Phi, psi and omega in degrees: 000156177284161180300325180296316181293321179299312182295330179294317179292319179294321178297323177295318177297318179296323178294322179289325181275337184062021176208095184298330181290339182273353181281127180247132177144182004288140177286160181294142179163139183278318190275333186230153165265121191232137176231143178244142182195158173275155177267151178295155185299328182285349178283127181302332182286345182295336177286335180269323187239126175292317175218156179231168177238139170249121184242133178232126180301138178280125180284155173073020181284152169272111182273127180262351182226153177292145174254137181254326185247145182293319186224128175295319180299316180294326177295316180296325175297323180288337182273357182302124181086351181258325181233126181275159176055050169234156182299137171284156179230153177212135178271112184276318172223175183301126177066016173238108183246130177258141176257146173295134175272122181271113179289151178135207181227158175289155178299328180290336181292328180248000184212094183293164180306142180098349181270141179288158176282151173289165179300321181294314181289329176297317179295321180288327174294321176298320176300318180297314178302317181293319180295319181294315184289344179280347181266108182276159186304320185275001181267344188268125180260076177216138184292130180271147180271335184265151179290151181303323181289347180265003181260142177288144176300146182306125178092349182274083183295327179296316179293325179298309180293324178301322179289324176295317178296319179300319179297312180298320183293318187264314186274342180252304186282299185294322183297329183243021184297319183300327182276316189258351182302319177300324178291318177299317181295319181300324180263011174058044176273118182291158185252001185249011186290318183296324177297320178293324178293328177301319180295321178289327180295333183295343183263007181294146179280150180287140175220142181297136183284156178205182176286138177238144173284316173087353185206050185277092176227179190298329181280347177258008176242119184254132175261114182281172182302336178276354179093006180274155184260124179247152181246123181240180175056081183257020185292339179259014178297150181203175173256129181176200182294121182299338179294338179297321179297320178294315181299315179297317181296313180296320180295315185282332182278337178054050177293152166294159188306317182296317180291324178297319177295319180297316179294324177298316178293325177297316178298312182302313182296318184289317182287327178291324178292323182280325184205093184305140181097352183287344181249016182305125176065023188292324181292328179281326185270335183303317179302327179292315179295322178295321178298319178295318179300320181291320178292316179302320182295330178299309181295313183291319181292325177293319180289319179295324177297318178298320178291322181293332182273350181264190006257014184291177179294337176234163181289158176282102186295332180296334180257357189299310184295319180300313181292324178297322179289326175297314179296320178298321177295319179296318179294320179296319180294327183263012183300324180293296182296334179270354180052048179284136180280344179190164182248129178293146176284164177305321180295324178290323177293318178298319179297318179298318179291322179298317179293323179296317178298323182290338183259349182237124181285159180297328179293332178280319181290321181233074184301127179076007184227034181282101181257011184284151178291157180294138179222157177289127182287146177209159182300142178290149179295141180287126181300145180288143177255007181292143180293147179257124178256116184271145177281147177256162172076029180293330177184168180244125179268119178254169189300323190252351183189193184246124177254122183295159182291151172286146181301130177202108186298339184273330185238305187284339180243072181298151182298143170292169183232154171250120180263115181263126181270119181235082188294337183274350180236235178283161184300328182201163173224128185253127179238144173289145180212145179277341181246141179294122182201134176226127173256133180208153175297138185299330182289343184269351182278122181275134177284151179293143181266167183299169183300148183280142162195000000 
Protein backbone atom coordinates (compact mmCIF):
# COMPACT_ATOMS: atom_id res chain seq x y z
CA UNK A 1 0.00 0.00 0.00
CA UNK A 2 1.09 3.57 -0.46
CA UNK A 3 2.11 5.66 2.51
CA UNK A 4 -1.00 7.81 2.08
CA UNK A 5 -3.33 4.78 2.31
CA UNK A 6 -1.48 3.41 5.33
CA UNK A 7 -1.75 6.69 7.20
CA UNK A 8 -5.47 6.95 6.35
CA UNK A 9 -6.23 3.62 8.05
CA UNK A 10 -4.04 4.52 11.01
CA UNK A 11 -5.73 7.92 11.32
CA UNK A 12 -9.09 6.17 11.41
CA UNK A 13 -7.86 3.86 14.18
CA UNK A 14 -6.48 6.84 16.12
CA UNK A 15 -9.80 8.64 15.77
CA UNK A 16 -11.74 5.66 17.12
CA UNK A 17 -9.36 5.20 20.07
CA UNK A 18 -8.93 8.96 20.68
CA UNK A 19 -5.32 8.20 21.60
CA UNK A 20 -2.92 7.94 18.68
CA UNK A 21 -0.11 6.74 20.97
CA UNK A 22 -2.16 3.68 21.98
CA UNK A 23 -2.54 2.43 18.39
CA UNK A 24 -0.30 -0.57 17.65
CA UNK A 25 0.47 -1.65 14.11
CA UNK A 26 0.34 -2.41 11.37
CA UNK A 27 0.25 -5.99 12.60
CA UNK A 28 1.67 -8.74 10.41
CA UNK A 29 -0.62 -10.04 7.71
CA UNK A 30 -0.66 -10.35 3.94
CA UNK A 31 -4.31 -9.65 3.12
CA UNK A 32 -5.13 -6.79 5.52
CA UNK A 33 -3.61 -3.71 7.07
CA UNK A 34 -4.47 -4.16 10.75
CA UNK A 35 -4.19 -1.94 13.84
CA UNK A 36 -4.98 -2.79 17.47
CA UNK A 37 -6.04 -0.23 20.06
CA UNK A 38 -8.18 0.27 23.19
CA UNK A 39 -11.49 2.09 22.98
CA UNK A 40 -12.20 5.19 25.08
CA UNK A 41 -14.10 4.64 28.31
CA UNK A 42 -17.19 6.48 27.02
CA UNK A 43 -17.54 4.01 24.14
CA UNK A 44 -20.14 1.34 25.10
CA UNK A 45 -17.99 -1.37 23.48
CA UNK A 46 -15.11 -0.70 25.89
CA UNK A 47 -16.92 -2.78 28.53
CA UNK A 48 -16.96 -5.79 26.17
CA UNK A 49 -13.54 -5.49 24.53
CA UNK A 50 -10.27 -4.69 26.22
CA UNK A 51 -8.76 -3.98 22.80
CA UNK A 52 -10.11 -4.10 19.24
CA UNK A 53 -8.71 -4.43 15.73
CA UNK A 54 -9.45 -2.31 12.69
CA UNK A 55 -8.71 -4.24 9.49
CA UNK A 56 -8.63 -2.80 5.99
CA UNK A 57 -8.07 -4.99 2.89
CA UNK A 58 -4.85 -4.19 1.06
CA UNK A 59 -5.61 -3.12 -2.53
CA UNK A 60 -3.76 -4.51 -5.52
CA UNK A 61 -2.74 -7.79 -3.88
CA UNK A 62 -1.79 -10.89 -5.81
CA UNK A 63 -4.34 -13.42 -4.54
CA UNK A 64 -3.06 -17.00 -4.37
CA UNK A 65 -6.35 -18.52 -3.14
CA UNK A 66 -10.00 -18.21 -4.12
CA UNK A 67 -12.15 -15.93 -2.02
CA UNK A 68 -15.68 -17.02 -1.21
CA UNK A 69 -16.99 -14.21 1.04
CA UNK A 70 -17.03 -10.48 0.37
CA UNK A 71 -16.16 -9.46 3.94
CA UNK A 72 -14.40 -11.34 6.72
CA UNK A 73 -16.02 -9.05 9.30
CA UNK A 74 -19.53 -9.81 7.98
CA UNK A 75 -18.75 -13.51 8.04
CA UNK A 76 -17.69 -13.32 11.70
CA UNK A 77 -20.91 -11.48 12.51
CA UNK A 78 -22.83 -14.34 10.86
CA UNK A 79 -20.87 -16.92 12.88
CA UNK A 80 -21.83 -15.42 16.23
CA UNK A 81 -23.18 -18.23 18.40
CA UNK A 82 -22.30 -20.89 15.83
CA UNK A 83 -18.52 -21.19 16.27
CA UNK A 84 -16.81 -20.79 19.63
CA UNK A 85 -13.51 -19.04 20.35
CA UNK A 86 -13.53 -16.71 17.34
CA UNK A 87 -13.24 -12.89 17.57
CA UNK A 88 -16.47 -11.01 18.22
CA UNK A 89 -17.32 -8.15 15.87
CA UNK A 90 -19.32 -4.96 16.26
CA UNK A 91 -20.32 -2.36 13.67
CA UNK A 92 -19.53 1.03 15.20
CA UNK A 93 -20.62 3.14 12.23
CA UNK A 94 -21.88 2.24 8.78
CA UNK A 95 -19.39 -0.06 7.00
CA UNK A 96 -16.87 0.17 9.87
CA UNK A 97 -16.65 -3.11 11.78
CA UNK A 98 -14.27 -3.65 14.69
CA UNK A 99 -12.96 -7.07 15.66
CA UNK A 100 -12.16 -8.19 19.17
CA UNK A 101 -8.41 -8.39 19.78
CA UNK A 102 -7.56 -11.79 21.29
CA UNK A 103 -4.73 -11.39 23.82
CA UNK A 104 -2.09 -14.08 23.94
CA UNK A 105 0.42 -15.61 21.54
CA UNK A 106 0.19 -17.53 18.31
CA UNK A 107 0.45 -21.29 18.55
CA UNK A 108 3.60 -21.04 16.44
CA UNK A 109 5.31 -18.74 18.97
CA UNK A 110 5.48 -21.50 21.55
CA UNK A 111 5.29 -24.55 19.30
CA UNK A 112 7.44 -24.63 16.16
CA UNK A 113 6.44 -26.69 13.08
CA UNK A 114 6.66 -30.43 13.58
CA UNK A 115 5.56 -30.38 17.23
CA UNK A 116 2.41 -32.28 18.32
CA UNK A 117 -0.59 -30.53 19.81
CA UNK A 118 -1.35 -30.79 23.50
CA UNK A 119 -4.37 -32.82 24.58
CA UNK A 120 -6.29 -29.66 25.46
CA UNK A 121 -5.61 -27.99 22.12
CA UNK A 122 -6.36 -31.20 20.23
CA UNK A 123 -9.80 -31.36 21.86
CA UNK A 124 -10.48 -27.70 21.02
CA UNK A 125 -9.36 -28.24 17.42
CA UNK A 126 -11.77 -31.18 17.23
CA UNK A 127 -14.55 -28.90 18.52
CA UNK A 128 -13.75 -26.42 15.75
CA UNK A 129 -13.93 -29.13 13.05
CA UNK A 130 -17.29 -30.29 14.40
CA UNK A 131 -18.71 -26.74 14.54
CA UNK A 132 -17.60 -25.97 10.99
CA UNK A 133 -19.00 -29.15 9.47
CA UNK A 134 -22.34 -28.46 11.18
CA UNK A 135 -22.83 -25.24 9.19
CA UNK A 136 -24.46 -26.16 5.89
CA UNK A 137 -24.22 -23.93 2.78
CA UNK A 138 -27.78 -22.58 2.91
CA UNK A 139 -27.60 -21.75 6.63
CA UNK A 140 -24.94 -19.05 6.42
CA UNK A 141 -26.11 -15.46 6.01
CA UNK A 142 -23.00 -13.86 4.54
CA UNK A 143 -22.57 -12.32 1.09
CA UNK A 144 -20.58 -14.51 -1.32
CA UNK A 145 -17.93 -13.08 -3.64
CA UNK A 146 -18.17 -15.76 -6.32
CA UNK A 147 -20.97 -16.09 -8.87
CA UNK A 148 -23.44 -19.00 -8.40
CA UNK A 149 -22.31 -20.63 -11.65
CA UNK A 150 -18.72 -20.67 -10.34
CA UNK A 151 -19.62 -22.72 -7.26
CA UNK A 152 -19.44 -26.49 -7.16
CA UNK A 153 -22.75 -28.28 -6.50
CA UNK A 154 -23.24 -29.29 -2.88
CA UNK A 155 -21.44 -32.57 -2.24
CA UNK A 156 -19.47 -32.61 -5.51
CA UNK A 157 -15.98 -32.86 -4.01
CA UNK A 158 -14.42 -33.51 -7.42
CA UNK A 159 -15.83 -30.26 -8.85
CA UNK A 160 -14.77 -28.36 -5.71
CA UNK A 161 -11.12 -29.41 -6.02
CA UNK A 162 -11.27 -28.93 -9.79
CA UNK A 163 -12.23 -25.27 -9.31
CA UNK A 164 -9.39 -24.73 -6.84
CA UNK A 165 -6.92 -26.22 -9.33
CA UNK A 166 -8.42 -24.10 -12.11
CA UNK A 167 -7.93 -20.94 -10.04
CA UNK A 168 -4.26 -21.74 -9.34
CA UNK A 169 -3.64 -22.67 -12.96
CA UNK A 170 -5.27 -19.59 -14.50
CA UNK A 171 -5.28 -16.81 -11.90
CA UNK A 172 -1.86 -17.56 -10.38
CA UNK A 173 0.32 -19.38 -12.94
CA UNK A 174 -0.94 -18.38 -16.38
CA UNK A 175 -1.85 -14.82 -15.43
CA UNK A 176 1.70 -14.09 -14.24
CA UNK A 177 3.59 -16.48 -16.50
CA UNK A 178 5.37 -13.75 -18.46
CA UNK A 179 6.93 -12.40 -15.27
CA UNK A 180 7.72 -15.57 -13.31
CA UNK A 181 8.25 -18.18 -16.02
CA UNK A 182 12.02 -17.48 -16.23
CA UNK A 183 12.29 -18.08 -12.49
CA UNK A 184 10.31 -21.33 -12.74
CA UNK A 185 12.52 -22.55 -15.57
CA UNK A 186 15.69 -21.72 -13.68
CA UNK A 187 14.53 -23.88 -10.75
CA UNK A 188 13.17 -26.58 -13.09
CA UNK A 189 9.55 -26.33 -11.98
CA UNK A 190 7.45 -28.33 -14.49
CA UNK A 191 4.41 -26.75 -16.06
CA UNK A 192 2.03 -29.69 -16.61
CA UNK A 193 1.50 -30.84 -13.02
CA UNK A 194 -1.80 -29.07 -12.40
CA UNK A 195 -3.38 -30.62 -15.50
CA UNK A 196 -2.48 -34.09 -14.22
CA UNK A 197 -3.92 -33.27 -10.79
CA UNK A 198 -7.22 -32.28 -12.43
CA UNK A 199 -7.54 -35.81 -13.79
CA UNK A 200 -6.96 -37.30 -10.34
CA UNK A 201 -9.40 -34.85 -8.74
CA UNK A 202 -12.21 -36.19 -10.93
CA UNK A 203 -12.20 -39.43 -8.91
CA UNK A 204 -12.88 -37.85 -5.50
CA UNK A 205 -15.79 -39.27 -3.50
CA UNK A 206 -18.77 -37.02 -2.69
CA UNK A 207 -19.02 -35.46 0.78
CA UNK A 208 -21.63 -32.95 2.03
CA UNK A 209 -20.35 -29.36 1.86
CA UNK A 210 -19.95 -27.14 4.90
CA UNK A 211 -18.15 -24.00 6.03
CA UNK A 212 -14.33 -24.18 5.85
CA UNK A 213 -11.78 -21.92 7.49
CA UNK A 214 -9.32 -22.55 4.65
CA UNK A 215 -6.12 -21.46 6.42
CA UNK A 216 -5.71 -23.37 9.69
CA UNK A 217 -2.06 -22.98 10.62
CA UNK A 218 -0.08 -22.02 13.71
CA UNK A 219 -0.15 -18.27 13.10
CA UNK A 220 -3.95 -18.28 12.80
CA UNK A 221 -4.41 -20.13 16.09
CA UNK A 222 -4.06 -17.93 19.21
CA UNK A 223 -3.42 -19.29 22.70
CA UNK A 224 -5.00 -16.89 25.21
CA UNK A 225 -3.69 -16.31 28.76
CA UNK A 226 -6.03 -19.07 30.03
CA UNK A 227 -4.51 -21.57 27.57
CA UNK A 228 -7.52 -21.82 25.24
CA UNK A 229 -7.19 -21.98 21.46
CA UNK A 230 -8.82 -19.24 19.35
CA UNK A 231 -9.15 -19.12 15.55
CA UNK A 232 -8.48 -15.85 13.71
CA UNK A 233 -8.03 -14.66 10.10
CA UNK A 234 -11.09 -15.97 8.25
CA UNK A 235 -10.48 -14.16 4.94
CA UNK A 236 -9.95 -17.46 3.06
CA UNK A 237 -13.08 -19.12 4.46
CA UNK A 238 -15.30 -20.83 1.90
CA UNK A 239 -18.05 -23.38 1.38
CA UNK A 240 -16.82 -26.76 0.20
CA UNK A 241 -15.50 -30.24 0.93
CA UNK A 242 -14.72 -30.54 4.67
CA UNK A 243 -11.69 -32.69 3.86
CA UNK A 244 -10.04 -29.56 2.43
CA UNK A 245 -9.67 -28.09 5.94
CA UNK A 246 -7.88 -31.23 7.13
CA UNK A 247 -5.57 -31.28 4.10
CA UNK A 248 -4.72 -27.59 4.51
CA UNK A 249 -4.11 -28.02 8.23
CA UNK A 250 -1.82 -31.05 7.82
CA UNK A 251 0.13 -29.37 5.03
CA UNK A 252 0.71 -26.11 6.89
CA UNK A 253 1.40 -27.64 10.31
CA UNK A 254 4.07 -30.06 9.01
CA UNK A 255 3.34 -32.68 11.66
CA UNK A 256 5.53 -35.77 11.93
CA UNK A 257 3.77 -38.83 10.42
CA UNK A 258 2.47 -40.26 13.71
CA UNK A 259 0.96 -36.93 14.82
CA UNK A 260 -0.54 -36.35 11.35
CA UNK A 261 -2.32 -39.70 11.56
CA UNK A 262 -3.59 -38.88 15.04
CA UNK A 263 -4.97 -35.50 13.90
CA UNK A 264 -6.54 -37.20 10.86
CA UNK A 265 -8.37 -39.68 13.08
CA UNK A 266 -9.36 -36.82 15.39
CA UNK A 267 -10.87 -34.97 12.42
CA UNK A 268 -12.72 -38.09 11.18
CA UNK A 269 -14.23 -38.77 14.59
CA UNK A 270 -15.34 -35.17 15.17
CA UNK A 271 -16.92 -34.55 11.75
CA UNK A 272 -18.69 -37.93 11.69
CA UNK A 273 -20.17 -37.28 15.13
CA UNK A 274 -21.41 -33.84 14.06
CA UNK A 275 -22.59 -34.74 10.55
CA UNK A 276 -22.47 -38.39 9.42
CA UNK A 277 -21.04 -38.92 5.94
CA UNK A 278 -18.62 -35.97 6.09
CA UNK A 279 -15.56 -38.25 6.11
CA UNK A 280 -16.63 -40.66 3.35
CA UNK A 281 -13.57 -41.96 1.52
CA UNK A 282 -11.27 -39.56 3.35
CA UNK A 283 -8.27 -41.88 3.56
CA UNK A 284 -8.32 -42.49 -0.20
CA UNK A 285 -8.91 -38.83 -1.17
CA UNK A 286 -6.65 -37.07 1.33
CA UNK A 287 -3.39 -37.83 -0.59
CA UNK A 288 -4.82 -36.13 -3.70
CA UNK A 289 -5.68 -32.95 -1.79
CA UNK A 290 -2.29 -32.97 -0.08
CA UNK A 291 -0.49 -33.28 -3.42
CA UNK A 292 -2.35 -30.25 -4.74
CA UNK A 293 -1.52 -28.23 -1.59
CA UNK A 294 2.17 -29.09 -2.00
CA UNK A 295 2.20 -28.16 -5.69
CA UNK A 296 0.23 -24.98 -5.03
CA UNK A 297 2.74 -23.95 -2.34
CA UNK A 298 5.62 -24.13 -4.83
CA UNK A 299 4.03 -21.50 -7.07
CA UNK A 300 2.79 -19.28 -4.25
CA UNK A 301 5.98 -19.46 -2.16
CA UNK A 302 8.17 -18.65 -5.17
CA UNK A 303 6.04 -15.62 -6.05
CA UNK A 304 5.78 -14.45 -2.45
CA UNK A 305 9.55 -14.73 -2.09
CA UNK A 306 9.99 -12.50 -5.15
CA UNK A 307 7.59 -9.94 -3.65
CA UNK A 308 9.30 -10.14 -0.25
CA UNK A 309 12.70 -9.44 -1.83
CA UNK A 310 11.48 -6.37 -3.77
CA UNK A 311 10.61 -3.75 -4.85
CA UNK A 312 14.03 -2.15 -5.28
CA UNK A 313 16.32 -2.55 -8.28
CA UNK A 314 18.13 -5.33 -6.42
CA UNK A 315 16.90 -7.95 -3.98
CA UNK A 316 16.79 -7.43 -0.24
CA UNK A 317 19.90 -9.36 0.75
CA UNK A 318 18.93 -9.44 4.42
CA UNK A 319 15.89 -11.58 3.56
CA UNK A 320 17.45 -13.58 0.73
CA UNK A 321 18.56 -16.68 2.66
CA UNK A 322 15.33 -16.91 4.65
CA UNK A 323 13.19 -16.76 1.51
CA UNK A 324 15.45 -19.23 -0.31
CA UNK A 325 14.99 -21.77 2.46
CA UNK A 326 11.21 -21.35 2.34
CA UNK A 327 11.24 -22.02 -1.41
CA UNK A 328 13.54 -25.01 -0.87
CA UNK A 329 11.14 -26.51 1.67
CA UNK A 330 8.21 -26.08 -0.73
CA UNK A 331 10.13 -27.76 -3.56
CA UNK A 332 11.19 -30.63 -1.30
CA UNK A 333 7.60 -31.20 -0.15
CA UNK A 334 6.32 -31.24 -3.76
CA UNK A 335 9.14 -33.39 -5.15
CA UNK A 336 6.83 -36.41 -5.48
CA UNK A 337 3.82 -34.95 -7.34
CA UNK A 338 6.10 -32.71 -9.43
CA UNK A 339 8.48 -35.62 -10.15
CA UNK A 340 11.51 -33.44 -9.43
CA UNK A 341 14.83 -35.17 -10.06
CA UNK A 342 16.56 -33.09 -7.40
CA UNK A 343 16.08 -30.15 -5.03
CA UNK A 344 18.12 -26.97 -5.41
CA UNK A 345 20.26 -25.92 -2.49
CA UNK A 346 19.66 -22.53 -0.83
CA UNK A 347 22.69 -21.09 -2.65
CA UNK A 348 21.28 -22.22 -6.01
CA UNK A 349 17.89 -20.71 -5.20
CA UNK A 350 19.55 -17.45 -4.18
CA UNK A 351 21.50 -17.41 -7.41
CA UNK A 352 18.30 -17.95 -9.44
CA UNK A 353 16.56 -15.03 -7.70
CA UNK A 354 19.60 -12.78 -8.12
CA UNK A 355 19.66 -13.43 -11.87
CA UNK A 356 15.90 -12.93 -12.12
CA UNK A 357 16.17 -9.56 -10.35
CA UNK A 358 18.97 -8.51 -12.69
CA UNK A 359 16.84 -9.25 -15.75
CA UNK A 360 13.48 -7.82 -14.56
CA UNK A 361 13.10 -4.16 -13.62
CA UNK A 362 11.23 -2.98 -10.50
CA UNK A 363 8.49 -1.36 -12.59
CA UNK A 364 7.75 -4.79 -14.11
CA UNK A 365 7.89 -6.66 -10.80
CA UNK A 366 5.84 -4.02 -8.93
CA UNK A 367 3.84 -2.12 -11.58
CA UNK A 368 2.95 1.33 -10.31
CA UNK A 369 4.72 0.71 -7.00
CA UNK A 370 8.37 1.52 -7.66
CA UNK A 371 9.50 2.97 -4.36
CA UNK A 372 13.20 2.46 -5.01
CA UNK A 373 15.60 5.43 -4.89
CA UNK A 374 16.86 6.88 -8.14
CA UNK A 375 19.93 5.14 -9.49
CA UNK A 376 22.12 5.47 -12.54
CA UNK A 377 20.82 3.03 -15.15
CA UNK A 378 23.18 0.41 -16.51
CA UNK A 379 22.78 -2.74 -18.58
CA UNK A 380 21.38 -5.73 -16.70
CA UNK A 381 23.77 -8.57 -16.00
CA UNK A 382 23.60 -11.36 -18.54
CA UNK A 383 21.99 -14.48 -16.98
CA UNK A 384 24.33 -17.39 -16.52
CA UNK A 385 23.98 -20.32 -18.92
CA UNK A 386 25.94 -22.72 -16.71
CA UNK A 387 24.06 -25.94 -15.88
CA UNK A 388 22.53 -26.19 -12.44
CA UNK A 389 23.16 -29.41 -10.53
CA UNK A 390 20.52 -29.94 -7.88
CA UNK A 391 21.19 -31.73 -4.61
CA UNK A 392 19.26 -34.90 -3.82
CA UNK A 393 17.93 -36.17 -0.52
CA UNK A 394 16.82 -32.89 1.05
CA UNK A 395 14.01 -34.71 2.82
CA UNK A 396 11.58 -37.58 2.48
CA UNK A 397 7.91 -36.92 1.90
CA UNK A 398 5.73 -39.58 3.46
CA UNK A 399 2.00 -40.00 2.98
CA UNK A 400 0.90 -38.43 6.27
CA UNK A 401 3.60 -35.96 7.21
CA UNK A 402 7.09 -34.64 6.79
CA UNK A 403 10.15 -36.60 7.87
CA UNK A 404 13.32 -34.49 8.14
CA UNK A 405 16.42 -35.53 6.19
CA UNK A 406 19.06 -37.80 7.62
CA UNK A 407 22.36 -35.99 8.26
CA UNK A 408 24.53 -35.99 5.15
CA UNK A 409 27.08 -33.21 4.62
CA UNK A 410 27.05 -33.69 0.84
CA UNK A 411 23.32 -33.53 0.19
CA UNK A 412 21.06 -32.88 3.16
CA UNK A 413 23.27 -30.19 4.67
CA UNK A 414 24.09 -27.88 1.74
CA UNK A 415 26.76 -25.26 2.37
CA UNK A 416 25.67 -21.90 3.66
CA UNK A 417 26.45 -19.02 1.38
CA UNK A 418 28.08 -15.63 1.63
CA UNK A 419 26.31 -13.03 -0.50
CA UNK A 420 28.72 -10.29 -1.53
CA UNK A 421 27.09 -7.04 -2.63
CA UNK A 422 28.88 -5.55 -5.63
CA UNK A 423 26.83 -2.54 -6.77
CA UNK A 424 29.30 -1.41 -9.44
CA UNK A 425 29.29 -4.75 -11.25
CA UNK A 426 26.77 -7.60 -11.20
CA UNK A 427 24.04 -7.54 -8.54
CA UNK A 428 25.61 -10.30 -6.46
CA UNK A 429 28.28 -12.91 -6.20
CA UNK A 430 27.62 -16.14 -4.33
CA UNK A 431 30.43 -18.03 -2.62
CA UNK A 432 30.35 -21.32 -0.74
CA UNK A 433 31.18 -20.96 2.93
CA UNK A 434 31.48 -23.34 5.83
CA UNK A 435 30.15 -20.82 8.29
CA UNK A 436 26.77 -19.09 8.07
CA UNK A 437 27.44 -15.53 7.04
CA UNK A 438 25.63 -12.94 4.97
CA UNK A 439 26.94 -9.51 4.12
CA UNK A 440 24.38 -6.99 2.99
CA UNK A 441 23.99 -3.23 2.90
CA UNK A 442 22.44 -2.06 6.15
CA UNK A 443 19.74 -0.11 4.32
CA UNK A 444 18.42 -3.30 2.67
CA UNK A 445 17.78 -5.22 5.87
CA UNK A 446 14.10 -5.11 6.74
CA UNK A 447 13.23 -4.79 10.40
CA UNK A 448 10.81 -7.29 11.89
CA UNK A 449 7.23 -6.14 12.01
CA UNK A 450 4.87 -6.38 15.01
CA UNK A 451 3.20 -9.60 16.03
CA UNK A 452 0.56 -11.04 13.74
CA UNK A 453 -3.13 -11.04 14.44
